[in-house]
Amino acid sequence: MEMIGDIMKGMLGYAFLYTNKETLAFGLGCALDDFQKTNIKPYELLEDLKRHPLVRPLIAGSKSVEYSAHIIPEGAWNSMPTLYVSGLLLAGDAAQMINPSHREGSNLAMAAGRMAGETVVEAKKVGDFSDRTLSRYQKKLEDSFVFKDMEDHKDVEVKVRENRDMLTLYPRLANEAAHEYFLVDGIPKRDHQRRIIKRVLRERE
């Protein structure tokens, strides 16, 4: 489950609840500068989320077995450093490898790590670890899903920052529209649809 909207209190971020074989992974993330502006503590936001009426039943009776927190380098494509120089390759967080719209990073890091390893093996075979040989790493990334996905989603966070309604108004309108659309109350569906359209247009005036 991925959650956005009021629970994030207008901050750029999302919450998640993932199922594992015997555990749940439950947490949230927001932009660091939003935490600074609002002075909301991450653990306070997490506790609020635990009490949400849609979340509380899903975690009832559970206990925490692990807690972690870290900063995600969401500069991504727009702030990616040089990935190779003589004797050095960068991958993962060190290379800003993040796909913000899909909340992906680990898969990009693992794929890039594999390609970096392959490049090092190739360099060792020819006894040359110069940037000329290590540039093959860049080509491997360009031919893979890593660069393609990062480039396709490079401006998502920028656009959301420019339109904060994506974090507050639109999730609410989507929820209200879904409730209205699937309501069974003897009123023709076309009337429900008209009310949905009128509500959206009124809110967006």
C-alpha positions as YAML, in Angstrom:
chain: A
units: angstrom
residues:
- id: 1
  name: MET
  ca: [0.00, 0.00, 0.00]
- id: 2
  name: GLU
  ca: [1.22, 3.48, -0.91]
- id: 3
  name: MET
  ca: [-0.34, 6.45, 0.88]
- id: 4
  name: ILE
  ca: [-0.34, 10.16, 0.07]
- id: 5
  name: GLY
  ca: [-2.57, 13.02, 1.09]
- id: 6
  name: ASP
  ca: [-3.59, 14.58, 4.39]
- id: 7
  name: ILE
  ca: [-1.53, 12.19, 6.49]
- id: 8
  name: MET
  ca: [1.63, 13.88, 5.17]
- id: 9
  name: LYS
  ca: [0.36, 17.27, 6.36]
- id: 10
  name: GLY
  ca: [1.11, 18.98, 3.05]
- id: 11
  name: MET
  ca: [4.73, 17.83, 2.95]
- id: 12
  name: LEU
  ca: [6.33, 16.27, -0.11]
- id: 13
  name: GLY
  ca: [6.30, 12.61, 0.78]
- id: 14
  name: TYR
  ca: [4.40, 9.36, 1.10]
- id: 15
  name: ALA
  ca: [3.82, 6.46, 3.45]
- id: 16
  name: PHE
  ca: [3.97, 2.73, 2.74]
- id: 17
  name: LEU
  ca: [2.90, -0.61, 4.14]
- id: 18
  name: TYR
  ca: [4.53, -3.61, 2.47]
- id: 19
  name: THR
  ca: [4.01, -7.28, 3.27]
- id: 20
  name: ASN
  ca: [6.97, -9.60, 3.75]
- id: 21
  name: LYS
  ca: [6.82, -13.34, 4.45]
- id: 22
  name: GLU
  ca: [6.50, -12.97, 8.23]
- id: 23
  name: THR
  ca: [6.64, -9.23, 8.85]
- id: 24
  name: LEU
  ca: [5.36, -5.88, 7.65]
- id: 25
  name: ALA
  ca: [7.52, -3.00, 6.45]
- id: 26
  name: PHE
  ca: [5.79, 0.18, 7.56]
- id: 27
  name: GLY
  ca: [7.07, 3.72, 7.29]
- id: 28
  name: LEU
  ca: [7.07, 7.07, 5.59]
- id: 29
  name: GLY
  ca: [9.35, 9.61, 4.02]
- id: 30
  name: CYS
  ca: [9.21, 13.34, 3.40]
- id: 31
  name: ALA
  ca: [11.49, 15.96, 1.94]
- id: 32
  name: LEU
  ca: [14.02, 17.10, 4.51]
- id: 33
  name: ASP
  ca: [13.37, 20.79, 3.86]
- id: 34
  name: ASP
  ca: [9.65, 20.24, 4.50]
- id: 35
  name: PHE
  ca: [10.46, 18.71, 7.88]
- id: 36
  name: GLN
  ca: [12.57, 21.78, 8.60]
- id: 37
  name: LYS
  ca: [9.82, 24.20, 7.54]
- id: 38
  name: THR
  ca: [7.01, 22.51, 9.47]
- id: 39
  name: ASN
  ca: [9.14, 21.49, 12.47]
- id: 40
  name: ILE
  ca: [7.29, 18.17, 12.45]
- id: 41
  name: LYS
  ca: [9.35, 15.27, 13.78]
- id: 42
  name: PRO
  ca: [9.41, 12.12, 11.62]
- id: 43
  name: TYR
  ca: [8.49, 9.90, 14.57]
- id: 44
  name: GLU
  ca: [5.51, 12.15, 15.35]
- id: 45
  name: LEU
  ca: [4.26, 11.78, 11.80]
- id: 46
  name: LEU
  ca: [4.73, 8.01, 12.03]
- id: 47
  name: GLU
  ca: [2.71, 7.82, 15.25]
- id: 48
  name: ASP
  ca: [-0.10, 9.83, 13.63]
- id: 49
  name: LEU
  ca: [-0.08, 7.40, 10.73]
- id: 50
  name: LYS
  ca: [-0.34, 4.41, 13.10]
- id: 51
  name: ARG
  ca: [-3.52, 5.91, 14.54]
- id: 52
  name: HIS
  ca: [-5.15, 6.50, 11.13]
- id: 53
  name: PRO
  ca: [-8.48, 4.58, 11.00]
- id: 54
  name: LEU
  ca: [-7.48, 2.79, 7.79]
- id: 55
  name: VAL
  ca: [-4.05, 1.82, 9.08]
- id: 56
  name: ARG
  ca: [-4.75, 0.97, 12.72]
- id: 57
  name: PRO
  ca: [-6.63, -2.32, 12.02]
- id: 58
  name: LEU
  ca: [-3.87, -3.49, 9.68]
- id: 59
  name: ILE
  ca: [-1.16, -3.26, 12.33]
- id: 60
  name: ALA
  ca: [-3.25, -4.18, 15.38]
- id: 61
  name: GLY
  ca: [-1.42, -6.62, 17.66]
- id: 62
  name: SER
  ca: [1.93, -6.08, 15.95]
- id: 63
  name: LYS
  ca: [5.18, -5.08, 17.62]
- id: 64
  name: SER
  ca: [8.25, -3.30, 16.33]
- id: 65
  name: VAL
  ca: [11.22, -5.59, 15.74]
- id: 66
  name: GLU
  ca: [13.40, -3.13, 13.86]
- id: 67
  name: TYR
  ca: [13.51, 0.64, 13.36]
- id: 68
  name: SER
  ca: [15.66, 2.56, 10.95]
- id: 69
  name: ALA
  ca: [15.90, 6.02, 9.44]
- id: 70
  name: HIS
  ca: [18.08, 7.44, 6.71]
- id: 71
  name: ILE
  ca: [18.30, 10.23, 4.19]
- id: 72
  name: ILE
  ca: [17.48, 9.40, 0.56]
- id: 73
  name: PRO
  ca: [19.53, 11.36, -2.01]
- id: 74
  name: GLU
  ca: [16.61, 12.42, -4.18]
- id: 75
  name: GLY
  ca: [18.57, 14.77, -6.41]
- id: 76
  name: ALA
  ca: [18.50, 11.84, -8.82]
- id: 77
  name: TRP
  ca: [19.10, 12.51, -12.52]
- id: 78
  name: ASN
  ca: [19.39, 16.27, -12.18]
- id: 79
  name: SER
  ca: [22.26, 16.10, -9.68]
- id: 80
  name: MET
  ca: [24.01, 12.90, -10.70]
- id: 81
  name: PRO
  ca: [27.80, 13.28, -10.42]
- id: 82
  name: THR
  ca: [30.41, 11.94, -12.83]
- id: 83
  name: LEU
  ca: [30.12, 8.17, -12.47]
- id: 84
  name: TYR
  ca: [33.62, 7.15, -13.55]
- id: 85
  name: VAL
  ca: [37.17, 8.44, -13.33]
- id: 86
  name: SER
  ca: [40.45, 6.56, -13.40]
- id: 87
  name: GLY
  ca: [40.31, 3.90, -10.69]
- id: 88
  name: LEU
  ca: [36.80, 4.77, -9.44]
- id: 89
  name: LEU
  ca: [33.16, 3.97, -10.25]
- id: 90
  name: LEU
  ca: [30.06, 5.28, -8.45]
- id: 91
  name: ALA
  ca: [26.74, 3.47, -7.98]
- id: 92
  name: GLY
  ca: [23.66, 3.60, -5.78]
- id: 93
  name: ASP
  ca: [23.13, 6.43, -3.30]
- id: 94
  name: ALA
  ca: [26.62, 7.79, -3.94]
- id: 95
  name: ALA
  ca: [25.55, 8.30, -7.56]
- id: 96
  name: GLN
  ca: [22.09, 9.73, -6.72]
- id: 97
  name: MET
  ca: [20.43, 6.72, -8.36]
- id: 98
  name: ILE
  ca: [16.80, 7.26, -7.38]
- id: 99
  name: ASN
  ca: [13.51, 7.00, -9.25]
- id: 100
  name: PRO
  ca: [11.31, 9.27, -7.08]
- id: 101
  name: SER
  ca: [7.95, 8.60, -8.70]
- id: 102
  name: HIS
  ca: [8.28, 4.84, -8.15]
- id: 103
  name: ARG
  ca: [10.13, 5.13, -4.82]
- id: 104
  name: GLU
  ca: [12.90, 2.95, -6.24]
- id: 105
  name: GLY
  ca: [16.56, 3.00, -5.38]
- id: 106
  name: SER
  ca: [17.73, -0.42, -4.20]
- id: 107
  name: ASN
  ca: [17.02, -2.07, -7.55]
- id: 108
  name: LEU
  ca: [18.88, 0.69, -9.39]
- id: 109
  name: ALA
  ca: [21.82, 0.35, -7.01]
- id: 110
  name: MET
  ca: [21.99, -3.43, -7.41]
- id: 111
  name: ALA
  ca: [21.81, -3.26, -11.21]
- id: 112
  name: ALA
  ca: [24.43, -0.50, -11.35]
- id: 113
  name: GLY
  ca: [26.63, -2.43, -8.91]
- id: 114
  name: ARG
  ca: [26.50, -5.47, -11.16]
- id: 115
  name: MET
  ca: [27.43, -3.37, -14.19]
- id: 116
  name: ALA
  ca: [30.24, -1.72, -12.24]
- id: 117
  name: GLY
  ca: [31.55, -5.15, -11.28]
- id: 118
  name: GLU
  ca: [31.43, -6.34, -14.88]
- id: 119
  name: THR
  ca: [33.32, -3.23, -15.97]
- id: 120
  name: VAL
  ca: [36.01, -3.81, -13.33]
- id: 121
  name: VAL
  ca: [36.43, -7.44, -14.51]
- id: 122
  name: GLU
  ca: [36.83, -6.21, -18.07]
- id: 123
  name: ALA
  ca: [39.36, -3.58, -16.97]
- id: 124
  name: LYS
  ca: [41.34, -6.18, -15.04]
- id: 125
  name: LYS
  ca: [41.56, -8.43, -18.08]
- id: 126
  name: VAL
  ca: [43.27, -5.69, -20.09]
- id: 127
  name: GLY
  ca: [45.18, -4.28, -17.12]
- id: 128
  name: ASP
  ca: [43.76, -0.81, -17.63]
- id: 129
  name: PHE
  ca: [41.71, 1.02, -14.99]
- id: 130
  name: SER
  ca: [41.82, 4.39, -16.69]
- id: 131
  name: ASP
  ca: [38.69, 6.43, -17.31]
- id: 132
  name: ARG
  ca: [38.92, 5.42, -20.97]
- id: 133
  name: THR
  ca: [38.26, 1.78, -20.07]
- id: 134
  name: LEU
  ca: [35.92, 2.48, -17.16]
- id: 135
  name: SER
  ca: [33.72, 4.60, -19.44]
- id: 136
  name: ARG
  ca: [32.19, 1.28, -20.49]
- id: 137
  name: TYR
  ca: [30.26, 1.48, -17.22]
- id: 138
  name: GLN
  ca: [28.49, 4.62, -18.42]
- id: 139
  name: LYS
  ca: [27.54, 2.90, -21.67]
- id: 140
  name: LYS
  ca: [26.15, -0.11, -19.82]
- id: 141
  name: LEU
  ca: [23.99, 2.20, -17.70]
- id: 142
  name: GLU
  ca: [22.77, 4.10, -20.76]
- id: 143
  name: ASP
  ca: [21.69, 0.84, -22.39]
- id: 144
  name: SER
  ca: [19.91, -0.39, -19.25]
- id: 145
  name: PHE
  ca: [16.64, 0.45, -17.51]
- id: 146
  name: VAL
  ca: [18.60, 2.42, -14.88]
- id: 147
  name: PHE
  ca: [19.28, 5.51, -16.98]
- id: 148
  name: LYS
  ca: [16.07, 5.20, -18.99]
- id: 149
  name: ASP
  ca: [13.87, 5.19, -15.88]
- id: 150
  name: MET
  ca: [15.84, 7.93, -14.15]
- id: 151
  name: GLU
  ca: [15.65, 10.20, -17.18]
- id: 152
  name: ASP
  ca: [11.95, 9.58, -17.75]
- id: 153
  name: HIS
  ca: [11.14, 10.58, -14.16]
- id: 154
  name: LYS
  ca: [13.79, 13.24, -13.64]
- id: 155
  name: ASP
  ca: [11.39, 16.17, -13.10]
- id: 156
  name: VAL
  ca: [8.62, 14.54, -11.07]
- id: 157
  name: GLU
  ca: [9.68, 16.00, -7.74]
- id: 158
  name: VAL
  ca: [10.26, 19.43, -9.30]
- id: 159
  name: LYS
  ca: [6.74, 19.45, -10.78]
- id: 160
  name: VAL
  ca: [5.12, 18.35, -7.52]
- id: 161
  name: ARG
  ca: [6.98, 21.06, -5.62]
- id: 162
  name: GLU
  ca: [5.57, 23.57, -8.10]
- id: 163
  name: ASN
  ca: [2.04, 22.23, -7.62]
- id: 164
  name: ARG
  ca: [1.45, 21.27, -3.99]
- id: 165
  name: ASP
  ca: [-2.19, 20.48, -4.79]
- id: 166
  name: MET
  ca: [-0.83, 17.11, -5.95]
- id: 167
  name: LEU
  ca: [-0.22, 16.35, -2.26]
- id: 168
  name: THR
  ca: [-3.46, 17.65, -0.78]
- id: 169
  name: LEU
  ca: [-6.30, 18.68, -3.10]
- id: 170
  name: TYR
  ca: [-6.00, 16.01, -5.80]
- id: 171
  name: PRO
  ca: [-5.86, 13.01, -3.44]
- id: 172
  name: ARG
  ca: [-8.97, 14.34, -1.69]
- id: 173
  name: LEU
  ca: [-10.80, 14.88, -4.99]
- id: 174
  name: ALA
  ca: [-9.83, 11.39, -6.15]
- id: 175
  name: ASN
  ca: [-11.18, 9.85, -2.92]
- id: 176
  name: GLU
  ca: [-14.40, 11.84, -3.12]
- id: 177
  name: ALA
  ca: [-14.84, 10.91, -6.78]
- id: 178
  name: ALA
  ca: [-14.36, 7.20, -6.05]
- id: 179
  name: HIS
  ca: [-16.87, 7.36, -3.20]
- id: 180
  name: GLU
  ca: [-19.39, 9.17, -5.38]
- id: 181
  name: TYR
  ca: [-18.85, 6.94, -8.40]
- id: 182
  name: PHE
  ca: [-19.43, 3.67, -6.54]
- id: 183
  name: LEU
  ca: [-22.25, 4.92, -4.31]
- id: 184
  name: VAL
  ca: [-25.40, 2.78, -4.48]
- id: 185
  name: ASP
  ca: [-28.28, 5.10, -3.62]
- id: 186
  name: GLY
  ca: [-30.86, 4.77, -6.40]
- id: 187
  name: ILE
  ca: [-29.54, 7.81, -8.28]
- id: 188
  name: PRO
  ca: [-28.51, 7.25, -11.94]
- id: 189
  name: LYS
  ca: [-24.74, 6.92, -12.39]
- id: 190
  name: ARG
  ca: [-24.76, 9.73, -14.94]
- id: 191
  name: ASP
  ca: [-25.94, 12.07, -12.19]
- id: 192
  name: HIS
  ca: [-23.10, 10.93, -9.95]
- id: 193
  name: GLN
  ca: [-20.66, 11.57, -12.77]
- id: 194
  name: ARG
  ca: [-22.04, 15.05, -13.31]
- id: 195
  name: ARG
  ca: [-21.62, 15.82, -9.61]
- id: 196
  name: ILE
  ca: [-18.03, 14.57, -9.71]
- id: 197
  name: ILE
  ca: [-17.22, 16.81, -12.68]
- id: 198
  name: LYS
  ca: [-18.92, 19.83, -11.09]
- id: 199
  name: ARG
  ca: [-17.01, 19.29, -7.83]
- id: 200
  name: VAL
  ca: [-13.66, 19.05, -9.60]
- id: 201
  name: LEU
  ca: [-14.34, 22.14, -11.71]
- id: 202
  name: ARG
  ca: [-15.51, 24.10, -8.67]
- id: 203
  name: GLU
  ca: [-12.42, 23.16, -6.64]
- id: 204
  name: ARG
  ca: [-10.09, 24.03, -9.52]
- id: 205
  name: GLU
  ca: [-11.56, 27.48, -10.31]
...
